[in-house]
Amino acid sequence: MNLPAAFVTRTQNLMGEAACKALCESLQHDTPISIRLNKSKVSGLPHGIRPIPWSEAGCYLDNRPTFTFDPLFHAGCYYVQEAASMFVEQVVRQYVKKPSVALDLCAAPGGKSTLIRSLLPEGSLLIANEVMRNRSSVLAENLVKWGHPDVIVTNNDPADFTSLESLFDFILTDVPCSGEGMFRKDQVAIEEWSPENVGLCWERQRRILRDIWPCLKPGGLLVYSTCTFNREENEDNVAWIAKELGADVLPVSTEEEWNITGNLIGESFPVYRFLPHKTVGEGLFLALLRKHGETDEDADCVWMKSSGKNGKSKKNKGADRSKGGNGLPSVAFPKEMKMALNTGEAAYDFWVEEGKVCAIRSEWHALYDWVKPHLRILHAGVVLAEQKGKDWQPHHSLAMSTLLNHSFFPEAELSYEQAVAYLRKEAVTLDAGVPRGYVLLTFGGKALGFAKNIGNRANNLYPQEWRIRSGYLPETVRMVF
């Protein structure tokens, strides 16, 4: 690839001639593909892997699988994620020790969101947000497939969060940047790069940080990260956050053999740079900051004051809400539908909203009610069913959920060819012994989604917008497992 001359000059001034040369040479070569396993859905390890040292569930693959035609990819059994970005795991493991309300502000397509959600302590809630409408739908899809119930997905500008003061214990800001770390994966990033664009990026990043800062609790943690190399979007912005917004920069423990690079501008505060000529992965910059002030553990936040300290909304005392999201009486749903979830000892509230049966952990119900007027919510908790005429049709969110009670529906195991046909939203014919009605379809024992078996055929209930659009099947299909 031909790197912009100004980029080379600026990078050489930042890290020296030898390091710049090594970096530019590394950008001419591909990096190994990496994935992260969803340990709530799979327990084994795929063949031909190398562990990613800073991520317990991350691994490099020897060959690139045919992800589109791997049913377990669509079942949410793993996520294709760049290795360096998994370093966020170390922050969560080292600093987040108690149930928290977390925000991934610029979350699409969902790699860091699914990672954070897998690591947060039990009893935590994650709000994953994306400002771009088309990218937010991809974020929602990936989080639904991941299957964790304690998630809310939103589509908002960072400024929409400003009024939610002191709501979050933890915020990840993987801010839009000039994308220098993505040069070898994205030709457009090279074509759009310029010193002027770098200037626009660091100014936009500061606007985002100003907007989001009020909703971080005093004493709360903020992860600032980019996928670029320059100092303006990295060390300079971290110094600005610490001084202008009021925060301390915190260290993250690392191992020497990880070959992570530190601060390049001669300052003493710790930052973590993944440079492709030193670490196996793409470019990443990360810093961890703690907002000045101490959290008052006895002080109620606004949403708790409006609901009572147990998190139950005052207007929704019971487990079932009597009104939908539009304020009109909701349609009753069969109470046995609650048995489709294995909630364990956790209490869940169930209600009907916009023709869908929804469930969320009871302690987060009041928070959901409080943020809903401020945010455009795409998904929350688990959607159990959707009303179709007089019928309640099981929702794909239920099939993907880690809370799914597999004994609630009859199951039918699909062959590989049947699974691909189902994921293309084509007609599927089930064995004669499969009961009529709603059936959970599986591949390799993992849920793929629902179908309605009517005897001579099964109506395919896979989401139309998620279907495999490719009409051909490669001669050789490599699957992860």
XYZ file of C-alpha atoms in Angstrom:
481
model
C 0.000 0.000 0.000
C 1.049 3.594 -0.531
C 0.952 5.443 2.772
C 0.388 9.222 2.762
C 3.717 11.067 2.926
C 2.416 13.379 5.642
C 1.430 10.374 7.756
C 4.935 8.923 7.475
C 6.557 12.234 8.401
C 4.289 12.808 11.385
C 4.740 9.233 12.624
C 8.506 9.484 12.279
C 8.484 12.675 14.353
C 6.413 10.899 17.013
C 8.228 7.591 17.432
C 11.558 7.951 15.623
C 12.819 6.836 12.233
C 13.505 3.182 13.058
C 10.153 2.558 14.762
C 8.294 4.410 12.012
C 9.978 2.275 9.345
C 9.126 -0.938 11.197
C 5.530 0.197 11.641
C 5.092 1.110 7.974
C 6.578 -2.227 6.890
C 4.204 -4.116 9.186
C 1.241 -2.386 7.561
C 2.130 -4.118 4.295
C 1.326 -7.560 5.784
C -1.907 -9.128 6.955
C -2.504 -9.974 10.600
C -3.957 -13.329 11.764
C -7.708 -13.510 12.103
C -8.894 -13.592 15.712
C -12.114 -14.511 17.467
C -13.465 -14.441 21.002
C -15.551 -17.319 22.315
C -18.902 -16.847 24.022
C -18.274 -18.987 27.084
C -21.918 -18.809 28.105
C -22.717 -20.817 24.941
C -19.629 -22.943 24.245
C -17.127 -24.638 26.521
C -14.713 -26.318 24.109
C -11.920 -24.798 22.058
C -11.679 -24.814 18.257
C -8.830 -26.587 16.490
C -5.733 -24.760 15.280
C -5.756 -21.850 17.706
C -3.230 -19.702 19.527
C -4.431 -17.978 22.698
C -4.459 -14.199 22.823
C -2.483 -13.578 26.009
C -4.510 -10.614 27.306
C -7.905 -12.278 26.742
C -9.052 -15.531 28.331
C -11.621 -16.221 25.600
C -9.669 -14.764 22.670
C -7.641 -16.748 20.153
C -5.860 -16.408 16.831
C -6.877 -18.841 14.090
C -4.486 -20.545 11.683
C -6.957 -20.236 8.790
C -9.809 -17.894 8.057
C -13.114 -19.735 8.489
C -16.066 -19.190 6.172
C -17.885 -17.169 8.817
C -20.975 -16.404 6.734
C -21.671 -20.111 6.296
C -20.873 -21.179 9.865
C -24.185 -21.690 11.727
C -22.481 -21.327 15.110
C -21.378 -17.825 14.139
C -25.037 -16.903 13.655
C -25.889 -18.646 16.929
C -23.639 -16.223 18.825
C -21.123 -18.862 19.907
C -18.198 -16.583 19.055
C -17.456 -13.072 17.848
C -14.917 -12.109 15.187
C -12.874 -9.400 16.914
C -9.517 -7.778 16.345
C -7.049 -9.009 18.966
C -5.755 -5.666 20.296
C -9.262 -4.434 21.101
C -9.692 -7.351 23.516
C -7.252 -5.576 25.861
C -10.296 -3.831 27.364
C -10.713 -7.132 29.221
C -7.761 -6.273 31.448
C -9.374 -3.000 32.527
C -12.647 -4.664 33.483
C -10.966 -7.544 35.312
C -8.627 -5.295 37.274
C -10.951 -2.430 38.176
C -14.641 -3.429 37.985
C -15.225 -5.559 41.071
C -18.894 -4.932 41.957
C -22.219 -4.702 40.082
C -22.144 -1.624 37.874
C -24.123 0.364 35.350
C -21.884 0.568 32.268
C -22.063 2.407 28.956
C -20.351 1.597 25.675
C -20.888 4.921 23.951
C -19.681 4.310 20.378
C -20.385 0.606 20.343
C -21.099 -0.650 16.812
C -20.588 -3.250 15.564
C -20.445 -4.681 19.101
C -17.048 -6.289 19.709
C -16.206 -4.378 22.862
C -19.841 -4.455 24.037
C -20.044 -8.242 23.917
C -16.630 -8.398 25.608
C -17.604 -6.030 28.422
C -20.947 -7.760 28.911
C -19.207 -11.117 29.345
C -16.912 -9.685 32.039
C -19.049 -7.342 34.156
C -19.891 -8.724 37.607
C -23.228 -10.475 38.035
C -25.973 -7.936 38.625
C -24.513 -5.339 36.236
C -26.302 -3.591 33.376
C -24.752 -2.537 30.068
C -26.167 0.180 27.827
C -24.617 -0.124 24.365
C -25.096 2.898 22.118
C -24.421 3.799 18.506
C -25.188 7.177 16.941
C -25.396 5.986 13.299
C -28.829 4.508 12.568
C -27.691 1.762 10.173
C -24.797 0.738 12.433
C -27.036 0.675 15.509
C -29.151 -2.109 13.988
C -25.984 -4.195 13.526
C -25.082 -3.515 17.162
C -28.503 -4.698 18.310
C -28.229 -7.848 16.175
C -24.841 -8.784 17.600
C -25.881 -8.217 21.206
C -29.095 -10.187 20.751
C -27.064 -13.068 19.307
C -24.603 -12.855 22.215
C -27.587 -13.618 24.430
C -26.918 -11.829 27.725
C -30.183 -10.495 29.189
C -28.840 -7.475 31.100
C -28.386 -5.218 28.081
C -30.091 -2.133 26.638
C -29.220 -1.061 23.077
C -29.731 2.572 22.076
C -29.327 4.811 19.024
C -28.405 8.281 20.277
C -25.991 11.162 19.986
C -23.620 11.469 22.958
C -25.322 14.765 23.864
C -28.543 12.847 24.572
C -26.830 11.265 27.581
C -25.725 14.543 29.180
C -28.895 14.953 31.253
C -28.534 11.447 32.748
C -26.283 12.802 35.450
C -24.164 10.405 37.497
C -25.844 7.333 36.030
C -22.803 5.300 34.992
C -20.063 3.653 37.028
C -18.086 2.750 33.893
C -17.995 4.296 30.414
C -16.099 3.062 27.374
C -15.486 5.751 24.749
C -14.013 4.031 21.702
C -14.270 7.313 19.855
C -14.447 7.861 16.074
C -10.927 8.616 14.898
C -8.717 9.040 11.837
C -8.285 5.261 11.654
C -4.543 5.024 11.089
C -4.523 1.679 12.866
C -6.941 0.282 10.266
C -4.881 1.189 7.177
C -4.104 -2.403 6.182
C -7.741 -3.453 6.574
C -9.459 -0.446 5.030
C -8.284 1.296 1.876
C -10.870 4.028 2.468
C -9.110 4.960 5.720
C -5.943 5.678 3.715
C -7.795 7.654 1.078
C -9.610 9.816 3.644
C -6.591 10.475 5.862
C -5.099 13.963 6.058
C -3.595 16.202 8.758
C -6.762 18.285 8.512
C -8.918 15.230 9.205
C -6.779 14.429 12.256
C -7.557 17.936 13.508
C -11.274 17.465 12.962
C -11.143 14.122 14.777
C -9.500 15.301 17.990
C -11.880 18.258 18.192
C -14.887 15.955 17.715
C -13.514 13.568 20.327
C -13.360 16.374 22.890
C -16.931 17.354 22.098
C -18.021 13.765 22.711
C -16.140 13.644 26.012
C -17.646 16.933 27.214
C -21.129 15.660 26.390
C -20.713 12.352 28.192
C -18.738 13.495 31.235
C -21.725 14.620 33.394
C -23.315 11.158 33.299
C -20.201 9.490 34.744
C -20.410 9.204 38.524
C -17.776 10.896 40.677
C -15.134 8.227 41.137
C -16.376 6.459 38.014
C -14.100 4.929 35.368
C -13.732 6.066 31.772
C -11.857 4.091 29.131
C -10.648 6.271 26.273
C -9.559 4.395 23.167
C -8.862 4.941 19.477
C -7.556 2.869 16.562
C -5.071 5.506 15.459
C -1.386 6.331 16.085
C -0.996 10.121 16.277
C -0.484 11.998 19.536
C -3.265 14.568 19.069
C -6.034 11.965 19.237
C -4.230 9.952 21.896
C -1.880 11.289 24.577
C -2.892 14.909 23.995
C -6.560 14.103 24.499
C -5.863 12.047 27.625
C -3.924 14.986 29.100
C -6.849 17.257 28.202
C -9.387 14.961 29.917
C -7.290 14.805 33.075
C -6.745 18.569 33.275
C -9.932 20.096 31.867
C -12.568 17.568 32.919
C -10.907 16.433 36.134
C -9.578 12.894 36.265
C -6.640 10.752 37.297
C -4.990 8.458 34.743
C -4.768 4.918 36.130
C -2.302 2.108 35.412
C -3.326 -1.250 33.964
C -1.117 -4.224 34.808
C 0.453 -5.877 31.763
C 3.048 -8.528 30.990
C 6.357 -7.634 29.336
C 5.957 -10.313 26.673
C 2.784 -8.627 25.407
C 5.035 -5.943 23.843
C 2.667 -3.088 24.587
C 4.117 0.379 23.996
C 3.672 3.188 26.512
C 3.513 6.964 26.372
C 5.294 8.432 23.323
C 5.271 12.135 24.208
C 7.476 12.056 27.302
C 4.676 12.457 29.856
C 4.494 10.320 32.979
C 0.857 9.173 32.792
C 0.319 5.568 31.618
C -1.207 4.754 28.239
C -1.259 1.538 26.232
C -0.360 1.436 22.545
C -0.654 -1.663 20.397
C 1.672 -1.149 17.441
C 1.449 -3.756 14.631
C 5.219 -4.194 14.345
C 5.400 -5.177 18.026
C 2.085 -6.850 18.878
C 0.045 -9.284 16.762
C -2.992 -7.263 15.819
C -4.087 -3.913 14.487
C -3.377 -0.511 15.994
C -4.991 0.427 19.308
C -4.528 3.177 21.872
C -6.109 2.945 25.318
C -6.062 4.919 28.558
C -8.033 4.483 31.769
C -9.161 7.481 33.821
C -11.021 7.918 37.104
C -13.253 10.956 37.486
C -12.427 13.207 40.417
C -14.715 12.969 43.426
C -15.998 10.142 45.542
C -19.164 8.201 44.935
C -21.607 8.459 47.815
C -22.750 4.875 48.232
C -25.715 5.987 50.346
C -26.928 8.619 47.900
C -29.761 7.584 45.602
C -29.303 8.385 41.933
C -32.210 10.072 40.175
C -33.730 6.905 38.748
C -33.691 5.179 42.139
C -35.312 8.186 43.814
C -38.155 7.919 41.315
C -38.638 4.224 41.955
C -37.757 3.263 45.490
C -34.466 1.735 46.593
C -35.311 -1.773 45.395
C -35.289 -0.573 41.794
C -39.004 -1.283 41.320
C -40.881 1.527 39.649
C -43.510 3.046 41.922
C -46.015 2.904 39.098
C -45.243 -0.779 38.422
C -45.365 -2.512 41.776
C -45.967 -6.008 40.457
C -44.136 -8.273 38.077
C -46.387 -7.416 35.119
C -46.932 -3.946 33.728
C -50.507 -3.058 32.827
C -49.626 -0.433 30.216
C -47.536 -0.536 27.100
C -44.886 1.960 26.117
C -47.484 4.228 24.464
C -49.492 4.559 27.676
C -52.378 2.438 26.362
C -53.513 -0.760 28.065
C -51.375 -3.633 26.874
C -52.670 -6.959 25.625
C -52.571 -9.784 28.119
C -50.211 -12.632 27.350
C -50.275 -16.236 28.556
C -48.660 -16.333 31.995
C -47.027 -19.683 31.237
C -44.889 -17.797 28.719
C -42.739 -16.708 31.657
C -41.620 -20.316 31.960
C -39.721 -19.926 28.687
C -36.971 -18.255 30.738
C -34.699 -19.896 33.288
C -34.268 -16.872 35.547
C -32.820 -18.768 38.493
C -32.987 -16.763 41.715
C -33.101 -13.416 39.898
C -36.457 -11.603 39.807
C -37.707 -10.469 36.394
C -40.515 -8.151 35.372
C -42.646 -9.004 32.337
C -44.768 -6.626 30.259
C -46.184 -6.025 26.793
C -44.855 -3.084 24.804
C -45.609 -2.348 21.155
C -47.031 -5.816 20.699
C -44.055 -7.622 22.238
C -43.669 -9.499 25.504
C -40.583 -8.110 27.217
C -38.646 -9.177 30.281
C -35.991 -7.385 32.270
C -34.362 -7.982 35.604
C -36.601 -6.310 38.202
C -33.843 -4.139 39.642
C -33.313 -2.496 36.218
C -36.967 -1.907 35.401
C -37.126 1.550 36.949
C -33.901 2.563 35.215
C -35.406 1.447 31.907
C -38.498 3.568 32.582
C -36.336 6.544 33.519
C -34.044 6.540 30.481
C -36.729 5.725 27.923
C -37.934 9.344 27.481
C -34.314 10.428 26.897
C -33.060 7.655 24.602
C -34.136 5.798 21.478
C -34.147 2.204 22.690
C -33.744 -0.534 20.089
C -33.612 -3.526 22.420
C -33.811 -4.200 26.136
C -33.583 -7.357 28.219
C -35.203 -10.323 26.487
C -38.095 -10.157 24.025
C -40.070 -13.353 24.518
C -42.796 -13.113 21.893
C -44.510 -10.868 19.377
C -48.229 -10.701 18.731
C -49.273 -11.925 15.282
C -53.034 -11.626 14.995
C -54.451 -13.605 17.903
C -51.266 -15.630 18.258
C -48.111 -15.006 20.275
C -45.113 -15.926 18.117
C -41.827 -16.654 19.928
C -39.232 -13.967 19.266
C -35.702 -14.570 17.978
C -34.331 -12.767 21.047
C -35.683 -15.622 23.178
C -33.968 -18.244 21.019
C -30.620 -16.450 21.373
C -30.924 -15.731 25.094
C -28.728 -17.556 27.581
C -31.839 -17.660 29.806
C -33.813 -19.778 27.310
C -35.544 -22.756 28.931
C -34.801 -25.442 26.366
C -37.514 -27.712 27.755
C -40.245 -25.162 26.996
C -40.247 -25.808 23.234
C -39.801 -29.031 21.259
C -36.424 -29.010 19.515
C -35.312 -30.225 16.102
C -31.637 -30.686 15.240
C -30.794 -29.583 11.695
C -28.229 -30.938 9.296
C -25.643 -28.479 7.982
C -27.536 -28.053 4.701
C -30.809 -27.491 6.560
C -29.139 -24.979 8.887
C -27.793 -22.887 5.988
C -31.204 -23.009 4.276
C -32.848 -21.852 7.500
C -30.342 -18.993 7.895
C -31.135 -17.967 4.310
C -34.792 -17.876 5.402
C -35.693 -20.601 2.989
C -38.330 -23.246 3.601
C -37.269 -26.091 5.887
C -38.891 -29.524 6.023
C -38.664 -31.254 9.398
C -38.823 -34.946 10.200
C -42.256 -36.483 10.548
C -41.723 -37.064 14.262
C -41.314 -33.360 15.074
C -44.457 -32.029 16.816
C -46.578 -29.400 15.100
C -46.471 -25.851 16.393
C -43.518 -23.702 17.386
C -40.206 -25.570 17.342
C -36.712 -24.472 18.376
C -34.234 -25.355 15.634
C -30.670 -26.229 16.631
C -27.349 -27.042 14.991
C -24.655 -28.787 16.985
C -27.004 -28.493 19.936
C -26.992 -24.675 19.759
C -30.156 -22.675 19.154
C -30.505 -21.087 15.711
C -34.074 -19.788 15.978
C -37.730 -20.764 15.727
C -39.963 -22.268 13.061
C -43.677 -23.091 13.043
C -44.127 -26.669 11.974
C -47.401 -27.136 10.076
C -46.752 -30.696 8.964
C -45.810 -30.717 5.300
C -43.433 -27.781 5.853
C -42.196 -25.396 8.522
C -42.681 -21.640 8.397
C -39.243 -20.053 8.781
C -39.255 -17.422 11.566
C -35.638 -16.315 11.197
C -35.408 -12.486 11.083
C -35.613 -11.356 7.458
C -33.008 -8.624 7.915
C -30.448 -11.072 9.382
C -30.646 -13.725 6.691
C -27.631 -14.952 4.696
C -27.990 -13.101 1.418
C -25.444 -15.076 -0.564
C -27.058 -17.614 -2.827
C -24.031 -19.838 -3.309
C -22.199 -22.258 -1.037
C -18.385 -22.341 -1.263
C -16.846 -25.612 -2.368
C -14.836 -25.716 0.862
C -16.453 -24.509 4.060
C -14.200 -23.967 7.077
C -16.021 -23.693 10.382
C -14.493 -22.659 13.703
C -15.617 -25.803 15.550
